[in-house]
Short mmCIF file of C-alpha atoms (C1' of nucleotides) in Angstrom, two decimals:
data_model
loop_
_atom_site.label_atom_id
_atom_site.label_comp_id
_atom_site.label_asym_id
_atom_site.label_seq_id
_atom_site.Cartn_x
_atom_site.Cartn_y
_atom_site.Cartn_z
CA MET T 200 -9.74 20.53 -8.70
CA LYS T 201 -12.48 18.01 -9.27
CA ARG T 202 -12.62 15.01 -6.96
CA LEU T 203 -13.37 11.62 -8.43
CA PRO T 204 -16.96 10.64 -7.53
CA ARG T 205 -17.87 7.63 -5.43
CA SER T 206 -19.14 5.87 -8.55
CA PHE T 207 -15.55 5.76 -9.80
CA TYR T 208 -14.51 3.70 -6.78
CA GLY T 209 -17.61 1.54 -6.57
CA ARG T 210 -16.37 -0.88 -9.22
CA PRO T 211 -14.14 -3.98 -9.25
CA ALA T 212 -10.69 -3.25 -7.80
CA ARG T 213 -8.92 -4.28 -10.99
CA LEU T 214 -10.81 -1.72 -13.06
CA VAL T 215 -10.27 1.02 -10.47
CA ALA T 216 -6.56 0.16 -10.23
CA LYS T 217 -6.16 0.52 -13.98
CA ASP T 218 -8.25 3.69 -14.25
CA LEU T 219 -6.40 5.39 -11.38
CA LEU T 220 -3.27 5.57 -13.53
CA GLY T 221 -2.81 9.19 -14.58
CA LYS T 222 -5.08 10.59 -11.84
CA ARG T 223 -3.68 13.01 -9.26
CA LEU T 224 -3.41 12.13 -5.57
CA VAL T 225 -3.37 15.28 -3.42
CA SER T 226 -2.79 15.63 0.33
CA MET T 227 -3.10 18.92 2.21
CA VAL T 228 -0.01 19.39 4.38
CA ASP T 229 0.17 22.56 6.49
CA GLY T 230 -2.31 24.20 4.15
CA ARG T 231 -0.39 23.31 1.01
CA ARG T 232 -1.18 20.94 -1.82
CA VAL T 233 1.28 18.05 -1.99
CA GLY T 234 0.81 15.33 -4.55
CA GLY T 235 1.44 13.74 -7.89
CA ASP T 236 0.07 11.68 -10.71
CA ILE T 237 -0.48 7.98 -10.02
CA VAL T 238 1.80 5.78 -12.13
CA GLU T 239 1.61 2.39 -10.37
CA THR T 240 -1.16 0.55 -8.49
CA GLU T 241 -2.13 -2.90 -7.27
CA ALA T 242 -5.62 -4.42 -6.90
CA TYR T 243 -6.53 -6.52 -3.83
CA CYS T 244 -9.66 -8.70 -4.10
CA ASP T 245 -12.64 -8.24 -6.34
CA THR T 246 -16.18 -8.61 -5.07
CA GLU T 247 -17.02 -12.25 -4.39
CA GLU T 248 -13.53 -13.44 -5.38
CA ARG T 249 -10.97 -14.99 -3.07
CA ASP T 250 -7.57 -13.30 -2.82
CA LEU T 251 -5.31 -14.70 -0.11
CA ALA T 252 -2.91 -11.79 -0.65
CA CYS T 253 -5.64 -9.41 0.56
CA HIS T 254 -5.64 -8.54 4.27
CA GLY T 255 -9.43 -8.76 4.28
CA ASP T 256 -9.44 -12.31 2.97
CA ARG T 257 -6.40 -13.60 4.85
CA ALA T 258 -7.31 -12.64 8.40
CA ASN T 259 -10.19 -13.95 10.53
CA GLU T 260 -11.52 -16.28 7.81
CA GLY T 261 -12.44 -13.39 5.58
CA ARG T 262 -14.40 -11.54 8.26
CA PRO T 263 -13.58 -7.96 9.27
CA THR T 264 -11.03 -7.29 12.02
CA LEU T 265 -10.24 -4.02 13.76
CA ARG T 266 -7.56 -3.27 11.19
CA THR T 267 -9.43 -4.32 8.05
CA ALA T 268 -12.92 -3.06 8.93
CA VAL T 269 -12.71 -0.06 6.63
CA MET T 270 -11.99 -2.34 3.66
CA PHE T 271 -15.41 -3.93 4.16
CA GLY T 272 -17.13 -0.55 4.12
CA PRO T 273 -18.28 1.69 1.29
CA PRO T 274 -15.96 2.62 -1.61
CA GLY T 275 -14.05 5.89 -1.79
CA PHE T 276 -12.59 5.66 1.74
CA SER T 277 -8.89 5.39 2.58
CA TYR T 278 -7.38 2.24 4.07
CA VAL T 279 -4.04 3.10 5.65
CA TYR T 280 -2.09 0.47 7.56
CA PHE T 281 1.28 0.13 9.28
CA THR T 282 3.75 -2.60 8.37
CA TYR T 283 7.33 -3.75 8.94
CA GLY T 284 7.31 -1.76 12.17
CA MET T 285 7.95 1.49 10.32
CA HIS T 286 5.99 2.00 7.09
CA TRP T 287 2.53 3.30 6.19
CA MET T 288 0.66 2.11 3.09
CA PHE T 289 -2.08 4.09 1.38
CA ASN T 290 -5.03 2.27 -0.23
CA ILE T 291 -8.48 3.21 -1.47
CA VAL T 292 -11.52 1.04 -0.76
CA THR T 293 -13.33 -0.08 -3.93
CA GLY T 294 -16.21 -2.31 -4.95
CA ASP T 295 -19.30 -3.15 -2.94
CA PRO T 296 -19.78 -2.74 0.83
CA GLY T 297 -19.57 -6.09 2.62
CA TYR T 298 -16.57 -7.24 0.59
CA ALA T 299 -12.92 -6.44 1.25
CA ASN T 300 -11.66 -4.68 -1.87
CA ALA T 301 -8.93 -2.06 -2.18
CA VAL T 302 -6.30 -0.58 -4.46
CA LEU T 303 -2.77 0.08 -3.18
CA ILE T 304 -1.09 3.20 -4.57
CA ARG T 305 2.52 2.16 -5.20
CA ALA T 306 4.06 5.16 -7.00
CA LEU T 307 3.45 8.74 -8.09
CA GLU T 308 5.07 11.17 -10.46
CA PRO T 309 5.58 14.10 -8.05
CA MET T 310 3.88 17.27 -9.32
CA GLU T 311 3.06 19.62 -6.43
CA GLY T 312 4.72 20.50 -3.12
CA LEU T 313 8.11 18.93 -3.83
CA GLU T 314 9.72 21.11 -1.16
CA THR T 315 7.33 19.64 1.42
CA MET T 316 8.13 16.14 0.17
CA ARG T 317 11.84 16.76 0.61
CA ALA T 318 11.25 18.06 4.14
CA PHE T 319 10.56 14.56 5.49
CA ARG T 320 13.73 13.25 3.92
CA ALA T 321 15.91 14.74 1.20
CA ARG T 322 16.13 12.49 -1.83
CA PRO T 323 16.56 12.81 -5.59
CA ASP T 324 13.23 13.71 -7.23
CA LEU T 325 13.12 10.30 -8.90
CA GLU T 326 13.07 8.65 -5.46
CA LEU T 327 10.58 10.87 -3.62
CA THR T 328 7.47 8.85 -4.43
CA ASN T 329 8.61 5.71 -6.31
CA GLY T 330 7.34 3.23 -3.72
CA PRO T 331 4.31 2.84 -1.45
CA ALA T 332 6.10 3.72 1.81
CA LYS T 333 8.05 6.55 0.23
CA LEU T 334 4.96 8.25 -1.19
CA ALA T 335 3.26 7.99 2.21
CA GLN T 336 6.25 9.76 3.76
CA ALA T 337 6.29 12.41 1.02
CA LEU T 338 2.58 13.19 1.49
CA THR T 339 2.75 12.86 5.31
CA ILE T 340 0.25 9.99 5.31
CA ASP T 341 -0.13 8.11 8.61
CA GLN T 342 -2.77 6.62 10.91
CA ALA T 343 -4.67 9.92 10.93
CA HIS T 344 -5.46 9.26 7.25
CA ASN T 345 -7.16 5.89 7.81
CA GLY T 346 -10.87 5.76 7.11
CA LEU T 347 -11.19 9.18 5.47
CA ASP T 348 -13.81 9.75 2.78
CA LEU T 349 -11.96 10.88 -0.36
CA CYS T 350 -15.28 11.97 -1.88
CA GLU T 351 -16.12 14.31 1.02
CA PRO T 352 -15.21 17.92 0.06
CA GLU T 353 -13.64 18.63 3.46
CA SER T 354 -11.28 15.66 3.68
CA SER T 355 -7.54 16.40 3.71
CA ILE T 356 -6.68 13.83 1.04
CA TRP T 357 -8.37 13.05 -2.27
CA ILE T 358 -7.87 12.08 -5.93
CA GLU T 359 -8.59 14.45 -8.80
CA ASP T 360 -9.75 13.70 -12.27
CA GLY T 361 -6.85 13.59 -14.70
CA LEU T 362 -5.48 11.82 -17.70
CA VAL T 363 -6.92 8.71 -19.26
CA ILE T 364 -3.97 6.48 -20.04
CA GLU T 365 -4.31 4.61 -23.30
CA GLU T 366 -4.58 0.86 -23.09
CA ASP T 367 -1.33 0.25 -24.95
CA LYS T 368 0.61 2.31 -22.38
CA ILE T 369 -0.58 0.19 -19.44
CA ARG T 370 1.50 -2.77 -18.32
CA THR T 371 0.54 -5.49 -15.85
CA GLY T 372 2.40 -8.04 -13.76
CA PRO T 373 2.38 -9.91 -10.44
CA ARG T 374 2.03 -7.89 -7.27
CA ILE T 375 5.17 -7.03 -5.30
CA GLY T 376 6.23 -8.35 -1.90
CA LEU T 377 3.60 -11.04 -1.38
CA GLY T 378 5.97 -13.33 0.49
CA LYS T 379 4.26 -16.58 1.49
CA THR T 380 1.01 -15.90 -0.37
CA PRO T 381 0.01 -19.16 -2.16
CA GLU T 382 -0.63 -19.55 -5.83
CA PRO T 383 -2.51 -18.55 -7.87
CA TRP T 384 -2.61 -15.22 -6.06
CA LEU T 385 1.16 -14.93 -5.84
CA SER T 386 1.45 -14.68 -9.62
CA ILE T 387 -1.86 -13.24 -10.72
CA PRO T 388 -1.09 -10.01 -12.65
CA TRP T 389 -2.99 -7.46 -10.58
CA ARG T 390 -0.22 -4.85 -10.60
CA TYR T 391 -0.66 -1.99 -13.07
CA TRP T 392 1.81 0.66 -14.19
CA ILE T 393 2.46 3.16 -16.96
CA ASP T 394 4.90 1.76 -19.47
CA GLY T 395 8.26 3.46 -19.33
CA ASN T 396 7.40 5.92 -16.56
CA PRO T 397 10.59 6.61 -14.58
CA TYR T 398 8.74 6.91 -11.25
CA VAL T 399 7.48 3.31 -11.22
CA SER T 400 8.96 1.49 -8.21
CA ARG T 401 10.67 -1.24 -10.23
"C1'" DA H 743 1.46 -14.49 27.16
"C1'" DG H 744 4.18 -15.32 23.36
"C1'" DG H 745 5.61 -15.91 18.63
"C1'" DA H 746 5.46 -15.38 13.61
"C1'" DC H 747 5.19 -12.39 10.11
"C1'" DG H 748 4.66 -8.49 7.18
"C1'" DA H 749 1.20 -5.15 0.17
"C1'" DT H 750 9.10 -2.01 2.51
"C1'" DT H 751 13.35 0.27 2.37
"C1'" DA H 752 18.19 1.13 2.80
"C1'" DA H 753 22.47 -0.49 3.49
"C1'" DC H 754 25.30 -3.68 3.05
"C1'" DT H 755 28.72 -7.93 0.52
"C1'" DG M 402 22.60 -11.05 -4.18
"C1'" DT M 403 21.44 -10.73 1.48
"C1'" DT M 404 19.87 -8.76 5.75
"C1'" DA M 405 18.63 -5.53 9.61
"C1'" DA M 406 15.39 -2.32 11.20
"C1'" DT M 407 11.12 -2.36 14.14
"C1'" DC M 408 6.28 -3.04 16.09
"C1'" DG M 409 1.14 -3.76 15.33
"C1'" DT M 410 -1.84 -7.44 14.23
"C1'" DC M 411 -3.33 -11.94 14.36
"C1'" DC M 412 -3.16 -16.59 15.82
"C1'" DT M 413 -2.15 -20.27 19.19
"C1'" DG M 414 -2.35 -22.01 23.72
#
DNA sequence: AGGACGATTAACT
DNA sequence: GTTAATCGTCCTG
């Protein structure tokens, strides 16, 4: 159980998003390890780049708001937000402090604590963590997980070192669910996933 | 004070 | 393929 160091996160979001594939996200739930291997991610903003799909760039003319403040802070912290009136999304802050960068975790291959995952809602194993809101439910991620330091040994959620996925197994495409986001950000291929993995959201 | 909208999901036709 | 669910955040006035 070796946590990824802050230097892993302190890089451009696109690189972190790609390198997170194959790493294990773990959340402690009632004293038990619950988690899985990351199979799908999306990058939001890179340092000094515009990205009108990114909460940090879209709101308040690119300045921090109450919700997005953590995104402007140091890398290796969680950014968890609530959307559609019912869903939590888990992200990790990347890049340099002062810029809003983050990676959204969109899907996991469930590996540990599947009974705990099923406790929130019984589903087929293939559907426990194959989407950003579903994996948050499976790992019991909510507002209490916003702004936690994943590099701090005492935090209840973290990412462990794991596989390095070979370049030819990584696929890219446009990010999902961007709605009214204008081009070019609507189509820019900042979504990453492991080719052929059955736990990818789509 | 009020309205638009959302980094989604499930349940429809 | 379409749409309801459901409410915090942000923007306008």
